[in-house]
Amino acid sequence: MAFASTITERSIFGNKAFSWGTFTNASGDTGGDIDTGLTTCEAIFLQAGGSSVIATAATVNETLPVAGSAVTIVTDDNEDGTWFAFGNR
């Protein structure tokens, strides 16, 4: 299994769209593209999951704002977590 992301919820607040979900990495994977479901992603927040300490925080490897269909993130090997993004629908 490779890097994967899912959208678990979406919402609209005023003129901004919000979406959030999860990301998973298989052993040997260190990130990939999150499809936020937004046309433009203005900000995305990443939170590592699990019960162990990670060596390096997950980071966004983009200059925001960016097309929301492919927001590239970099993670530690095999790191899973959650994400929250907002921007335009």
Tab-separated table of C-alpha atoms in Angstrom:
chain	number	residue	atom	x	y	z
A	1	MET	CA	0.000	0.000	0.000
A	2	ALA	CA	1.260	3.483	-0.845
A	3	PHE	CA	0.428	6.943	0.508
A	4	ALA	CA	-3.323	7.565	0.667
A	5	SER	CA	-5.585	10.346	1.871
A	6	THR	CA	-9.324	10.527	2.425
A	7	ILE	CA	-11.806	13.336	2.957
A	8	THR	CA	-14.000	12.569	5.974
A	9	GLU	CA	-16.005	15.812	6.178
A	10	ARG	CA	-16.667	19.060	4.294
A	11	SER	CA	-18.291	22.315	5.350
A	12	ILE	CA	-18.956	25.864	4.164
A	13	PHE	CA	-18.540	28.885	6.421
A	14	GLY	CA	-19.265	32.226	4.794
A	15	ASN	CA	-17.455	32.299	1.471
A	16	LYS	CA	-14.842	29.663	2.469
A	17	ALA	CA	-14.918	25.908	2.103
A	18	PHE	CA	-13.394	23.574	4.683
A	19	SER	CA	-12.480	19.917	4.377
A	20	TRP	CA	-10.688	17.481	6.644
A	21	GLY	CA	-9.631	13.884	6.656
A	22	THR	CA	-6.832	11.404	7.194
A	23	PHE	CA	-3.579	10.382	5.548
A	24	THR	CA	-1.731	7.068	5.748
A	25	ASN	CA	1.718	5.917	4.698
A	26	ALA	CA	2.906	2.371	4.167
A	27	SER	CA	6.312	1.332	5.446
A	28	GLY	CA	8.914	3.069	3.313
A	29	ASP	CA	6.598	5.935	2.290
A	30	THR	CA	7.374	9.498	3.343
A	31	GLY	CA	4.426	11.525	2.088
A	32	GLY	CA	2.406	12.192	-1.028
A	33	ASP	CA	-0.448	14.316	-2.379
A	34	ILE	CA	-3.580	15.127	-0.392
A	35	ASP	CA	-6.659	15.848	-2.515
A	36	THR	CA	-8.516	18.353	-0.316
A	37	GLY	CA	-11.544	18.590	-2.605
A	38	LEU	CA	-10.997	22.354	-2.806
A	39	THR	CA	-10.312	24.273	-6.009
A	40	THR	CA	-7.794	26.431	-4.132
A	41	CYS	CA	-6.200	25.457	-0.825
A	42	GLU	CA	-5.229	28.526	1.197
A	43	ALA	CA	-4.073	26.672	4.336
A	44	ILE	CA	-3.683	23.093	5.480
A	45	PHE	CA	-2.879	21.817	8.951
A	46	LEU	CA	-1.321	18.406	9.600
A	47	GLN	CA	-1.410	16.351	12.795
A	48	ALA	CA	0.507	13.102	13.241
A	49	GLY	CA	-1.429	10.225	14.757
A	50	GLY	CA	-0.446	7.152	16.700
A	51	SER	CA	0.978	6.583	20.120
A	52	SER	CA	4.692	7.034	19.491
A	53	VAL	CA	6.828	10.157	19.221
A	54	ILE	CA	7.772	11.204	15.686
A	55	ALA	CA	11.220	12.496	14.797
A	56	THR	CA	10.054	15.169	12.347
A	57	ALA	CA	6.711	16.950	12.023
A	58	ALA	CA	4.798	16.477	8.773
A	59	THR	CA	5.208	19.498	6.487
A	60	VAL	CA	3.528	20.970	3.423
A	61	ASN	CA	5.853	20.929	0.412
A	62	GLU	CA	3.984	23.691	-1.469
A	63	THR	CA	3.748	27.456	-1.649
A	64	LEU	CA	0.193	28.299	-0.638
A	65	PRO	CA	-2.306	29.057	-2.045
A	66	VAL	CA	-2.236	26.074	-4.398
A	67	ALA	CA	-4.720	23.994	-6.390
A	68	GLY	CA	-6.463	21.896	-3.733
A	69	SER	CA	-6.430	18.684	-5.766
A	70	ALA	CA	-2.765	17.944	-5.038
A	71	VAL	CA	-1.269	19.399	-1.857
A	72	THR	CA	2.063	17.616	-1.398
A	73	ILE	CA	3.137	16.746	2.140
A	74	VAL	CA	6.353	15.228	3.493
A	75	THR	CA	6.244	12.939	6.539
A	76	ASP	CA	8.387	10.550	8.509
A	77	ASP	CA	8.493	6.979	7.211
A	78	ASN	CA	5.201	5.160	7.864
A	79	GLU	CA	3.570	8.207	9.571
A	80	ASP	CA	-0.231	8.451	9.594
A	81	GLY	CA	-2.365	11.354	10.713
A	82	THR	CA	-5.143	13.849	10.092
A	83	TRP	CA	-5.394	17.049	8.076
A	84	PHE	CA	-7.660	20.133	7.989
A	85	ALA	CA	-7.750	22.541	5.027
A	86	PHE	CA	-9.641	25.624	3.916
A	87	GLY	CA	-9.913	27.655	0.755
A	88	ASN	CA	-12.281	27.995	-2.185
A	89	ARG	CA	-14.837	25.444	-3.360
